[in-house]
PDB file of C-alpha atoms in Angstrom:
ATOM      1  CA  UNK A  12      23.629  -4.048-137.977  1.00 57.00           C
ATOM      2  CA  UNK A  13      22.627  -2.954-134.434  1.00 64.00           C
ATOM      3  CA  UNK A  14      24.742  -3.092-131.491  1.00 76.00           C
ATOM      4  CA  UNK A  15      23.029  -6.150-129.284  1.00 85.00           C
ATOM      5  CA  UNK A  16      22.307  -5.293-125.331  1.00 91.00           C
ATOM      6  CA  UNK A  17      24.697  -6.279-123.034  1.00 95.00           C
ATOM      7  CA  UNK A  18      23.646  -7.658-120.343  1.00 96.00           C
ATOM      8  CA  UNK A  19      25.010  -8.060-117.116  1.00 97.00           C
ATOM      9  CA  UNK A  20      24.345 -10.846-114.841  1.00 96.00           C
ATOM     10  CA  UNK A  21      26.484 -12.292-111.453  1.00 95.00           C
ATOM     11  CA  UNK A  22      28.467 -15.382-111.952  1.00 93.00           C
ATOM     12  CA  UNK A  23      29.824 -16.927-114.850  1.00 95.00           C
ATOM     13  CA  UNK A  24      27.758 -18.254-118.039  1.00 95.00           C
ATOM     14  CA  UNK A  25      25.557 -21.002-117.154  1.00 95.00           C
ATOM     15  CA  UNK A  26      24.503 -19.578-113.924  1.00 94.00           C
ATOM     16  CA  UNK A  27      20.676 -19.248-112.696  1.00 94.00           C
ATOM     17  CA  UNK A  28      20.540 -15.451-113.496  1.00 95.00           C
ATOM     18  CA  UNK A  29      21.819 -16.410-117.190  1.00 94.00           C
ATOM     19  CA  UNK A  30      18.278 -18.040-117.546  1.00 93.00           C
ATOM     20  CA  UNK A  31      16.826 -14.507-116.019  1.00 95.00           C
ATOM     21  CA  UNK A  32      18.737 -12.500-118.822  1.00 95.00           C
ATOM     22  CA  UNK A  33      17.048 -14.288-121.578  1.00 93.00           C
ATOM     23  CA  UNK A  34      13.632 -13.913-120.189  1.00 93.00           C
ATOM     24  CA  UNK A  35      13.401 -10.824-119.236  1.00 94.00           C
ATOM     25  CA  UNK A  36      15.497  -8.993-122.002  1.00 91.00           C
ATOM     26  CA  UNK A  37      14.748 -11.283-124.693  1.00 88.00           C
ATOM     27  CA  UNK A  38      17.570 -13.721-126.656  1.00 85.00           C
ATOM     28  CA  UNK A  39      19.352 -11.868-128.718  1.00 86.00           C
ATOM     29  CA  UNK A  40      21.815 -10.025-126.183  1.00 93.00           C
ATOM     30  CA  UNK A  41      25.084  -9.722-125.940  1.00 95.00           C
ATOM     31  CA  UNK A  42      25.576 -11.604-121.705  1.00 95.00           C
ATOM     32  CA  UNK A  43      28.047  -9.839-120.118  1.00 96.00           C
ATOM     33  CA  UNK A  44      29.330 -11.851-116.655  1.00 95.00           C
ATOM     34  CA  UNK A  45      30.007 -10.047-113.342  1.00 96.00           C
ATOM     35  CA  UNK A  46      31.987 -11.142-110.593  1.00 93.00           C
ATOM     36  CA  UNK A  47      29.940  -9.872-107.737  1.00 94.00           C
ATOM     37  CA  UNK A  48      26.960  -8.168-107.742  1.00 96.00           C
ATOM     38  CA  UNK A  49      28.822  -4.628-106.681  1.00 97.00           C
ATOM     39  CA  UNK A  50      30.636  -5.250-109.661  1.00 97.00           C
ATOM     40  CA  UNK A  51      27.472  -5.988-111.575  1.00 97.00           C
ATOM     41  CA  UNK A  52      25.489  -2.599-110.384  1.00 98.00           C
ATOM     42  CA  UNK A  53      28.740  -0.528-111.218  1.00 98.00           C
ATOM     43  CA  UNK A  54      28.750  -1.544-114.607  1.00 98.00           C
ATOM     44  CA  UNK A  55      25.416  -0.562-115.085  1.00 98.00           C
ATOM     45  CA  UNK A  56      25.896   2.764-113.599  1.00 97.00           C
ATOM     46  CA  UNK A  57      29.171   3.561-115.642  1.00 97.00           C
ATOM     47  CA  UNK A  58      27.626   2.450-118.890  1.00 96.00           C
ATOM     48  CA  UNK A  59      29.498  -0.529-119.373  1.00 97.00           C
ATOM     49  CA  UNK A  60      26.324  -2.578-119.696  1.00 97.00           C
ATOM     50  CA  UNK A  61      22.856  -1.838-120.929  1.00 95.00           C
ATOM     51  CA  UNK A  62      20.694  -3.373-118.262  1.00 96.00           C
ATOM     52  CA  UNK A  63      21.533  -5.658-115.126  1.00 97.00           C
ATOM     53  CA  UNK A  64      19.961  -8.898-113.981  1.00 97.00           C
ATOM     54  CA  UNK A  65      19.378  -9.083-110.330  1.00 97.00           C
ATOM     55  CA  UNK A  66      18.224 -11.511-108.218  1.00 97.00           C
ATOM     56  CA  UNK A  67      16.276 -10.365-105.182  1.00 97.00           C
ATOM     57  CA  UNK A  68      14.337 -13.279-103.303  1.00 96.00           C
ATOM     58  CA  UNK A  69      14.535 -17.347-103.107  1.00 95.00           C
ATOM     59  CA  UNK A  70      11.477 -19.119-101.685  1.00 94.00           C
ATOM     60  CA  UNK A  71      13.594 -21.656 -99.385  1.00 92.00           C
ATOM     61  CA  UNK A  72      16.805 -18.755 -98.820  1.00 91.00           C
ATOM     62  CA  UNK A  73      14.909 -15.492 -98.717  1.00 92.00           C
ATOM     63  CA  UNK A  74      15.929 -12.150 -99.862  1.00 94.00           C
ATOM     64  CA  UNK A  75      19.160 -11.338-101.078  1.00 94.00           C
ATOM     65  CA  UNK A  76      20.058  -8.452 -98.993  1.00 93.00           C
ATOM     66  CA  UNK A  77      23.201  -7.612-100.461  1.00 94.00           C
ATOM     67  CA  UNK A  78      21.112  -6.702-103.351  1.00 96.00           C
ATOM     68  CA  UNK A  79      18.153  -4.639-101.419  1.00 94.00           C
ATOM     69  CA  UNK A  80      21.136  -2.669 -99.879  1.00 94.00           C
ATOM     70  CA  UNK A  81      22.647  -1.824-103.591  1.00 96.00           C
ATOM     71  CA  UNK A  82      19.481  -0.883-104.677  1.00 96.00           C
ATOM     72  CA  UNK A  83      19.621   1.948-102.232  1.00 94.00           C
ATOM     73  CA  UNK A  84      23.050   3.215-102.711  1.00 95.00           C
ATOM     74  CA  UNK A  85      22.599   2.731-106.861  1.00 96.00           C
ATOM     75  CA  UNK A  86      20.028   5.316-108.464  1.00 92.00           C
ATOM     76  CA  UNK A  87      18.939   2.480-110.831  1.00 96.00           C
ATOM     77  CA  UNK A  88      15.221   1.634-111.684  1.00 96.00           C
ATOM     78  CA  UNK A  89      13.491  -1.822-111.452  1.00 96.00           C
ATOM     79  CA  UNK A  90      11.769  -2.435-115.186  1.00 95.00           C
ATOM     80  CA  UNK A  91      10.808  -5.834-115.029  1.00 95.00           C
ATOM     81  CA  UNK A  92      10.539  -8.738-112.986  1.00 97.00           C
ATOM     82  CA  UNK A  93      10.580 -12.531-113.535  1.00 97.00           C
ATOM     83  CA  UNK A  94      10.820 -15.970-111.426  1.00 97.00           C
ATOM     84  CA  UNK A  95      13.104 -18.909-112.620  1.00 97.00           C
ATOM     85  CA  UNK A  96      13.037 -22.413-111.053  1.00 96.00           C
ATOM     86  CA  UNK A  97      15.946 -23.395-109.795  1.00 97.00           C
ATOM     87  CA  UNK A  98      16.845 -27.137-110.223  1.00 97.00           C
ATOM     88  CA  UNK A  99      20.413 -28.289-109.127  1.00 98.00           C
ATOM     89  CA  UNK A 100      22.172 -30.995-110.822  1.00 98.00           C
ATOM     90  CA  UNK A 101      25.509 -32.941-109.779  1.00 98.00           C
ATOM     91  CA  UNK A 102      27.770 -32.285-112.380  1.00 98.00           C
ATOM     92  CA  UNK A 103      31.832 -33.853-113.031  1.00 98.00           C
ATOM     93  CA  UNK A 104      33.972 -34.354-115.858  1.00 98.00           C
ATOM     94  CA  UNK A 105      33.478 -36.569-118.557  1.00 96.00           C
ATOM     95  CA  UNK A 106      34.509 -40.489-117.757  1.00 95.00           C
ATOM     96  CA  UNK A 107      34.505 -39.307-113.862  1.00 97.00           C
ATOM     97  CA  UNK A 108      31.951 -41.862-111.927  1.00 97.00           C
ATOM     98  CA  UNK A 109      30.018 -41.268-108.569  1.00 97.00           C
ATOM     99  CA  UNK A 110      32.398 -43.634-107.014  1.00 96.00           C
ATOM    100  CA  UNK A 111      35.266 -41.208-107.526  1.00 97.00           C
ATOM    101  CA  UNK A 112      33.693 -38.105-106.303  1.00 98.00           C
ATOM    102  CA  UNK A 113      36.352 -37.058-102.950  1.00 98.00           C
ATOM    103  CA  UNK A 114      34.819 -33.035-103.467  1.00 98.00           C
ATOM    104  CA  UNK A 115      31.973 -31.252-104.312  1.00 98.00           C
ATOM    105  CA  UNK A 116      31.653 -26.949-105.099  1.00 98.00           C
ATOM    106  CA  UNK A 117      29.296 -25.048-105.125  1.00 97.00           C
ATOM    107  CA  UNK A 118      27.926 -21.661-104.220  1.00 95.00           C
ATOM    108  CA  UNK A 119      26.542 -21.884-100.458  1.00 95.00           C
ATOM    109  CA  UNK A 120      23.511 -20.857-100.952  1.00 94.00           C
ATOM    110  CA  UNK A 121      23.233 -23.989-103.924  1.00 96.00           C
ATOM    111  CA  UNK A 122      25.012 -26.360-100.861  1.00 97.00           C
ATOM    112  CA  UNK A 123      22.182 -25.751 -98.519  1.00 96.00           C
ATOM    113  CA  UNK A 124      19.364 -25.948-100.734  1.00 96.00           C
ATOM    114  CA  UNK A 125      20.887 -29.699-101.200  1.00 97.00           C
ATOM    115  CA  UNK A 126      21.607 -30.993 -98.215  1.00 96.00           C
ATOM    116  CA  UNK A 127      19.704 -34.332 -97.970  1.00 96.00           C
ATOM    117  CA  UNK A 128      21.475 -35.417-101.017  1.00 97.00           C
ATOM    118  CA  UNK A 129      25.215 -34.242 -99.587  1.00 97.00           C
ATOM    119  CA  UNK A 130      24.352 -36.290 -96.068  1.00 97.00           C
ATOM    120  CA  UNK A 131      23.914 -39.333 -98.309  1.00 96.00           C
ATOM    121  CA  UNK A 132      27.180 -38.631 -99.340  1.00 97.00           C
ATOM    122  CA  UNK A 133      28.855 -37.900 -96.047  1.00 96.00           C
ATOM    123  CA  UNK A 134      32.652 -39.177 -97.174  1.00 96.00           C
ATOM    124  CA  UNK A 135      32.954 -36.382 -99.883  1.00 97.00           C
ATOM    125  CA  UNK A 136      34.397 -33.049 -98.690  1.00 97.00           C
ATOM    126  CA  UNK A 137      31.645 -29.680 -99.274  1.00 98.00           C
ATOM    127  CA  UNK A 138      33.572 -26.392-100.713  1.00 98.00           C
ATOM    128  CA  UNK A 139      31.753 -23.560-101.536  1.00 97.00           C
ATOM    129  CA  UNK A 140      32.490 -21.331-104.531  1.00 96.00           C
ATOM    130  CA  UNK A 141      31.798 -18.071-105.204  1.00 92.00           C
ATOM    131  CA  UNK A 142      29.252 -18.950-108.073  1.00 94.00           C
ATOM    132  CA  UNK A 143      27.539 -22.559-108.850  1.00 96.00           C
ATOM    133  CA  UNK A 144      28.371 -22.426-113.426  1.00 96.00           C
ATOM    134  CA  UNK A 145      31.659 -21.227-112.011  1.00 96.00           C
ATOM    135  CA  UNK A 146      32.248 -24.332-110.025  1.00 97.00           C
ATOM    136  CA  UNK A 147      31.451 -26.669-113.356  1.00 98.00           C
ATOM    137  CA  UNK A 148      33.936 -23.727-115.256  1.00 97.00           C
ATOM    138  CA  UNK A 149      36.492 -24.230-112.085  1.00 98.00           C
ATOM    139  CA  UNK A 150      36.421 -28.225-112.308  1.00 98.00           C
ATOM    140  CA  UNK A 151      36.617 -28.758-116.203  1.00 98.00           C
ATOM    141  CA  UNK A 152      39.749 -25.895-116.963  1.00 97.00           C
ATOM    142  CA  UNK A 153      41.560 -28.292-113.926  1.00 98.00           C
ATOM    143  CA  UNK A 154      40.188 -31.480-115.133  1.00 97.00           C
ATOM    144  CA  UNK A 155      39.450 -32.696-111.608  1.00 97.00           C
ATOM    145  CA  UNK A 156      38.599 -36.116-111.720  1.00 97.00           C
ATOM    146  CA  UNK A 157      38.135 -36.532-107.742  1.00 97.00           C
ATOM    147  CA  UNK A 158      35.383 -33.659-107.886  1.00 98.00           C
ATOM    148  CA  UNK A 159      32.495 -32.350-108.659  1.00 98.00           C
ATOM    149  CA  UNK A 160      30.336 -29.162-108.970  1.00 98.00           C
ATOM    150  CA  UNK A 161      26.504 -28.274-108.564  1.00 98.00           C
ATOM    151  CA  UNK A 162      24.986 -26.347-111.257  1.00 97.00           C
ATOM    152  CA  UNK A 163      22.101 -25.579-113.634  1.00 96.00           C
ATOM    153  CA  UNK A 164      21.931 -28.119-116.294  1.00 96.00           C
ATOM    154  CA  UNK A 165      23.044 -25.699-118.897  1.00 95.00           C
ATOM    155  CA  UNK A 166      26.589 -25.540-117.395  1.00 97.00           C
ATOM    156  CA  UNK A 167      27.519 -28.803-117.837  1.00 97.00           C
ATOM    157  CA  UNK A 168      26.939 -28.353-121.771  1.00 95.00           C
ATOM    158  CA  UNK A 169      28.580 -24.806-121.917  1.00 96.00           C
ATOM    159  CA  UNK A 170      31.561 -26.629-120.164  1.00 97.00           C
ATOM    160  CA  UNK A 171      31.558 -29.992-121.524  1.00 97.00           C
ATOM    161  CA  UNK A 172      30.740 -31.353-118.278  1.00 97.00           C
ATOM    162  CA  UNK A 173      28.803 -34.432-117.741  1.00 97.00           C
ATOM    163  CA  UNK A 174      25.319 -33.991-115.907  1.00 97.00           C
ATOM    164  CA  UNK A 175      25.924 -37.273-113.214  1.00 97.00           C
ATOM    165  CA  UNK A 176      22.487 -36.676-110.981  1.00 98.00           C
ATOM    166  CA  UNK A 177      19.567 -34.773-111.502  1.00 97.00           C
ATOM    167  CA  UNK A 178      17.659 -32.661-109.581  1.00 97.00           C
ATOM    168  CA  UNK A 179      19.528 -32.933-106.350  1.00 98.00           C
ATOM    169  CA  UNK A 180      17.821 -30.105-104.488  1.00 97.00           C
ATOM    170  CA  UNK A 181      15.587 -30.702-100.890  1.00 96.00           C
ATOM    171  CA  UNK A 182      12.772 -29.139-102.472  1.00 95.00           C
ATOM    172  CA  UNK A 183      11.812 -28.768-105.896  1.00 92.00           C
ATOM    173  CA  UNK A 184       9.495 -25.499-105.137  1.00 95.00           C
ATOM    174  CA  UNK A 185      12.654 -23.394-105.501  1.00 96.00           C
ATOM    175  CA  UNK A 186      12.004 -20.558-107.827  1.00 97.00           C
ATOM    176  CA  UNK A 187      14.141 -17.355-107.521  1.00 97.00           C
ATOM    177  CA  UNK A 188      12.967 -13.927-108.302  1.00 97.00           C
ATOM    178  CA  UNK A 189      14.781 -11.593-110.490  1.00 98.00           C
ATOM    179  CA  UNK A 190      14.574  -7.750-111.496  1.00 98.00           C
ATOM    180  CA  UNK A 191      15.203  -6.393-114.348  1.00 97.00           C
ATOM    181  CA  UNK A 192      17.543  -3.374-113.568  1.00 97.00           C
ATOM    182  CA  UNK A 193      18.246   0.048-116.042  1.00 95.00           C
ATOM    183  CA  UNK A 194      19.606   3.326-115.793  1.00 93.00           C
ATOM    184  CA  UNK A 195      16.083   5.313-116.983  1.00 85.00           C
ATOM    185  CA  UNK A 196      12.458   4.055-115.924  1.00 73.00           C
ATOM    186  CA  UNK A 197      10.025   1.996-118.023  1.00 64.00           C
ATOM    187  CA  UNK A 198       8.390   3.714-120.313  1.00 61.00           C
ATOM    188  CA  UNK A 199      11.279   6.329-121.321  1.00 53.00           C
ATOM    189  CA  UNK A 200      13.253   3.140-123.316  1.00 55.00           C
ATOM    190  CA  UNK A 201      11.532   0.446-122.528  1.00 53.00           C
ATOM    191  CA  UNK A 202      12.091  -2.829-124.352  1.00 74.00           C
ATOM    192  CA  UNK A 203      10.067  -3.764-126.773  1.00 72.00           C
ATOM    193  CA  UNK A 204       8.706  -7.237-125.422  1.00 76.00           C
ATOM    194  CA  UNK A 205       8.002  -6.139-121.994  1.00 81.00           C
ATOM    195  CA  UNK A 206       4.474  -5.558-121.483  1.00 81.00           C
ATOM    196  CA  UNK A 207       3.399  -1.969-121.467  1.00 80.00           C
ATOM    197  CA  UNK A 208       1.333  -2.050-118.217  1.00 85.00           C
ATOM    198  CA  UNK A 209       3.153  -2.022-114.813  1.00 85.00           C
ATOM    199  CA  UNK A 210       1.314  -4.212-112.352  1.00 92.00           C
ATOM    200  CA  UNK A 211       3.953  -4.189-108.714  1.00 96.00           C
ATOM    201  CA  UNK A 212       5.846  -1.226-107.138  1.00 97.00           C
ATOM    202  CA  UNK A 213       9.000  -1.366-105.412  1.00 97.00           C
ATOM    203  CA  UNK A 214       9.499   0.991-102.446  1.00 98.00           C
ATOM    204  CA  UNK A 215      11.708   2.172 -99.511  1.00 97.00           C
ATOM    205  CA  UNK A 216      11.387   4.195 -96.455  1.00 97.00           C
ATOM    206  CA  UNK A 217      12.245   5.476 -93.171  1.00 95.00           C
ATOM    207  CA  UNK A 218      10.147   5.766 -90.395  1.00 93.00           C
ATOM    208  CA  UNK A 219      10.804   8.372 -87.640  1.00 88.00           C
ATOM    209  CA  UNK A 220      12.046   7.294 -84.288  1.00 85.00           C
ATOM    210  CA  UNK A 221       8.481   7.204 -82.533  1.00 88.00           C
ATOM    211  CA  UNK A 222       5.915   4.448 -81.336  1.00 91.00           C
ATOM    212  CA  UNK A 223       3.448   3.614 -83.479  1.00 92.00           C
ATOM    213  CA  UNK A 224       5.771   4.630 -86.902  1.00 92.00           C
ATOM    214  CA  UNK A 225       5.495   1.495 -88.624  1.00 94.00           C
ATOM    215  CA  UNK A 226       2.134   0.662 -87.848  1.00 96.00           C
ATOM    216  CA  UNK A 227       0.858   4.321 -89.614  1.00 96.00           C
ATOM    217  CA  UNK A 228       2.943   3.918 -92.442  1.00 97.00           C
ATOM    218  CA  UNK A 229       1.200   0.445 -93.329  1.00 97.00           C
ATOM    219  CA  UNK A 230      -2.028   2.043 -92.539  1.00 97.00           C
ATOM    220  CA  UNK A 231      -1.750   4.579 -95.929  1.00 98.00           C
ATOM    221  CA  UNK A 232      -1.888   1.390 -97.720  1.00 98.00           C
ATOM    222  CA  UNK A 233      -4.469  -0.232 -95.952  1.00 97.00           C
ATOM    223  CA  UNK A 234      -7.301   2.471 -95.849  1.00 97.00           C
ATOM    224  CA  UNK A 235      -6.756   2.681 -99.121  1.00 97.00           C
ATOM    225  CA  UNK A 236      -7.295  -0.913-100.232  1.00 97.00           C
ATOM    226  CA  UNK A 237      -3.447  -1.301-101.527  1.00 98.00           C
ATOM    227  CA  UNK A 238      -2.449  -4.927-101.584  1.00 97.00           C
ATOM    228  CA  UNK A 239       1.236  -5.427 -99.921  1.00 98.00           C
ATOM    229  CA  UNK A 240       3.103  -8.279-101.205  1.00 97.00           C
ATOM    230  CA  UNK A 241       6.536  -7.999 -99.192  1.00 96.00           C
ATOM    231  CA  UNK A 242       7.883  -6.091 -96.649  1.00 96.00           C
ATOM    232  CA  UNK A 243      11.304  -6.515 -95.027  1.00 94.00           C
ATOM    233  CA  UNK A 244      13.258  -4.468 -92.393  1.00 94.00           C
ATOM    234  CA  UNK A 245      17.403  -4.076 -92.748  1.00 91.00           C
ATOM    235  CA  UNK A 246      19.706  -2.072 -90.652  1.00 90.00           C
ATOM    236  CA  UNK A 247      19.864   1.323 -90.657  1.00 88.00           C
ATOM    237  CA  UNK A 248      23.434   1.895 -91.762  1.00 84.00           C
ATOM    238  CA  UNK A 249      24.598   4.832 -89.458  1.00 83.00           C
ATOM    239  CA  UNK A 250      22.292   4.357 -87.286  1.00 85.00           C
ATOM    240  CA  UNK A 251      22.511   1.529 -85.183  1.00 87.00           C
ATOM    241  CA  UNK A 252      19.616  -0.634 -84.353  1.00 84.00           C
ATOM    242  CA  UNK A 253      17.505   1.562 -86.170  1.00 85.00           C
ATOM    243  CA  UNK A 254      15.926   0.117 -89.578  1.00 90.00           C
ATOM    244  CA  UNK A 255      14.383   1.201 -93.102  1.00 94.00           C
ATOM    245  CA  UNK A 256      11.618  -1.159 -94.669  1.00 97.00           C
ATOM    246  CA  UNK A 257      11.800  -2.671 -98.240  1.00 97.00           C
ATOM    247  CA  UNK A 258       7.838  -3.046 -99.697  1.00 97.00           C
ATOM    248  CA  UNK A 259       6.388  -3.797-102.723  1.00 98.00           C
ATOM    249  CA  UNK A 260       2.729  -3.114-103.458  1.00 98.00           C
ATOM    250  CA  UNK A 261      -0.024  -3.881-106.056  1.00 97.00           C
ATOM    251  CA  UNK A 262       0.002  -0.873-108.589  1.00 96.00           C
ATOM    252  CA  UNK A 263       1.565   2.023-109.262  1.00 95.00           C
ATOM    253  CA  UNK A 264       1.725   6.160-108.900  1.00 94.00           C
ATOM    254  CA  UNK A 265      -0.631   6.853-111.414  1.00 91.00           C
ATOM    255  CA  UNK A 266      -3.022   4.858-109.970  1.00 95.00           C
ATOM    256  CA  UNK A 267      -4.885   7.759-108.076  1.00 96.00           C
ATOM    257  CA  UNK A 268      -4.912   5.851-104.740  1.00 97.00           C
ATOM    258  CA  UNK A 269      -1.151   4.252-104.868  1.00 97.00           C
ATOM    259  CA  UNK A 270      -0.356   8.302-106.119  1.00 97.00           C
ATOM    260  CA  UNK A 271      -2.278   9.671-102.838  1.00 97.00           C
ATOM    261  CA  UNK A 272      -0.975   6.887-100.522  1.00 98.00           C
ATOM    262  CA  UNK A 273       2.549   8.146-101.405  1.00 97.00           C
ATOM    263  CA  UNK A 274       2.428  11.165-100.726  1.00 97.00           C
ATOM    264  CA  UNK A 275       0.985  10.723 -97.160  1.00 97.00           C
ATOM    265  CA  UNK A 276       3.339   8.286 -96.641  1.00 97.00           C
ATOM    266  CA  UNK A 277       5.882  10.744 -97.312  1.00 97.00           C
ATOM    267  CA  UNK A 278       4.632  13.338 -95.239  1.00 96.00           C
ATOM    268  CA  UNK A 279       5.356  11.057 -92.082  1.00 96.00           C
ATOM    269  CA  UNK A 280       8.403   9.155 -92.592  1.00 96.00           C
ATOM    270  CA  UNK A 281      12.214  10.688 -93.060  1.00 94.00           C
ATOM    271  CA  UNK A 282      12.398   9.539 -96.468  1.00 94.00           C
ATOM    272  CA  UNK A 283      10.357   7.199 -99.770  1.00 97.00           C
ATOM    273  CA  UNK A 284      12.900   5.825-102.377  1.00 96.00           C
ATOM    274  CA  UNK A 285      10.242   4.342-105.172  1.00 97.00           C
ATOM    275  CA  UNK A 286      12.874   2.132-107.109  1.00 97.00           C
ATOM    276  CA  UNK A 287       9.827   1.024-109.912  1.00 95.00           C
ATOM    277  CA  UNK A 288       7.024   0.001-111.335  1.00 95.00           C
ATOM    278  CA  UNK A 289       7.011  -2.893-113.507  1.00 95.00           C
ATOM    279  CA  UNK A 290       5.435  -5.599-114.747  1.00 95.00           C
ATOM    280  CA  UNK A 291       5.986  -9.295-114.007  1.00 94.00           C
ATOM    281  CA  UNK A 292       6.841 -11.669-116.906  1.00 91.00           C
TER     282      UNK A 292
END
């Protein structure tokens, strides 16, 4: 019988990235939880795991930066990508009412994305946690009855929780976007349900210290008809106040124009990471 995947994922099981894990390497893994995402990209790169599960971007919180910034330090290559709605749920113990709710945990990011609902609520105390499943795992092993956690729906069955209120969140357009991550590229070992064809590429780079950098490093895309669909600026580190730009563009190096706008932009900046091409599932 073959060894299944493992799978590694931040949080505990019945978080948002669990989800992730199934769609983009398929249901019969082996999901191996992470404490932190550091954690999560060590694993990967010390064979512990087969393939990571990363999320990278939220629609209402943005990117995860944490994430863009492990990307660069871990030689690890994107091989898929994937969005998952996120819907929050209020979630306590079985028997425990609305009435009786004193706390509620969750991750922060989870807690803001809910706010309108917590101000209805204004009496109960707001904790965060370092993960939203592990909140529902954190209230049912103490068997809170004063509490409560905010979760994907999924946790409060894993747990034997009881879902209290549905789809808390501010906005129900809340989708986060996850990669796929793996030690070789796509195409070397790829898996067999991913589609064949990449479609996006996933890029860093430098620019030197001069006016006008930026502005000529966008421009090997543009004369070329290249469609961006993100780019983002973080901190040099080293180098204060100085930055390095995260993009991600429609196609990839063996298209004959992405291949040729690559190469000029390396030939003016201090340095082009390409961290994949992949396709979106």
């Amino acid at each position: 019988m073959a060894r299944k995947l493992r799978v590694g994922f931040q949080g505990e099981l019945g978080a948002f990235s669990q989800k992730a894990a199934v769609k983009l390497a398929g249901p019969e893994i082996d999901l191996a939880p992470q404490k932190t995402f550091l954690d999560m990209f060590r694993a990967l790169t010390a064979k512990r795991i087969d393939y990571a599960i990363v999320p990278i971007e939220n629609t209402l919180a943005g990117s995860v930066h944490e994430n863009y910034d492990l990307l660069l330090k871990y030689h690890l290559h994107i091989l898929a990508e994937t969005s998952v709605q996120i819907t929050h749920n209020l979630i306590v113990n079985k028997g425990v009412s609305l009435r009786a709710i004193r706390k509620v945990y969750s991750h922060p990011v989870a807690l803001r994305q809910c706010l309108k609902y917590l101000d209805k609520h204004r009496q109960w105390d707001v904790v965060t946690y370092y993960d939203t499943a592990g909140s529902v795992k954190m209230i049912t092993e103490q068997g809170l009855t004063d509490s409560a956690a905010i979760a994907s729906e999924i946790s409060a069955s894993i747990y034997g929780a009881k879902l209290l209120v549905k789809n808390i969140g501010d906005d129900k357009e809340n989708y986060t976007r996850f990669f796929l991550l793996g030690r070789k590229r796509l195409g070397e070992k790829p898996l067999a349900h991913l589609p064949k064809k990449a479609v996006k590429t996933s890029i860093a780079f430098a620019t030197h210290n001069i006016p006008g950098a930026l502005a000529r490093c966008l421009s090997v895309f543009a004369m070329r008809d290249i469609s961006l669909t993100k780019i983002e600026s973080r901190p040099f580190k080293g180098r204060p106040f100085e930055y390095l730009f995260y993009l991600d563009f429609l196609g990839t190096p063996s298209d004959a124009a992405a291949r040729s706008a690559l190469k000029h932009l390396d030939e003016i900046t201090e340095f082009v990471r390409v961290f994949g091409s992949y396709p979106t599932i």
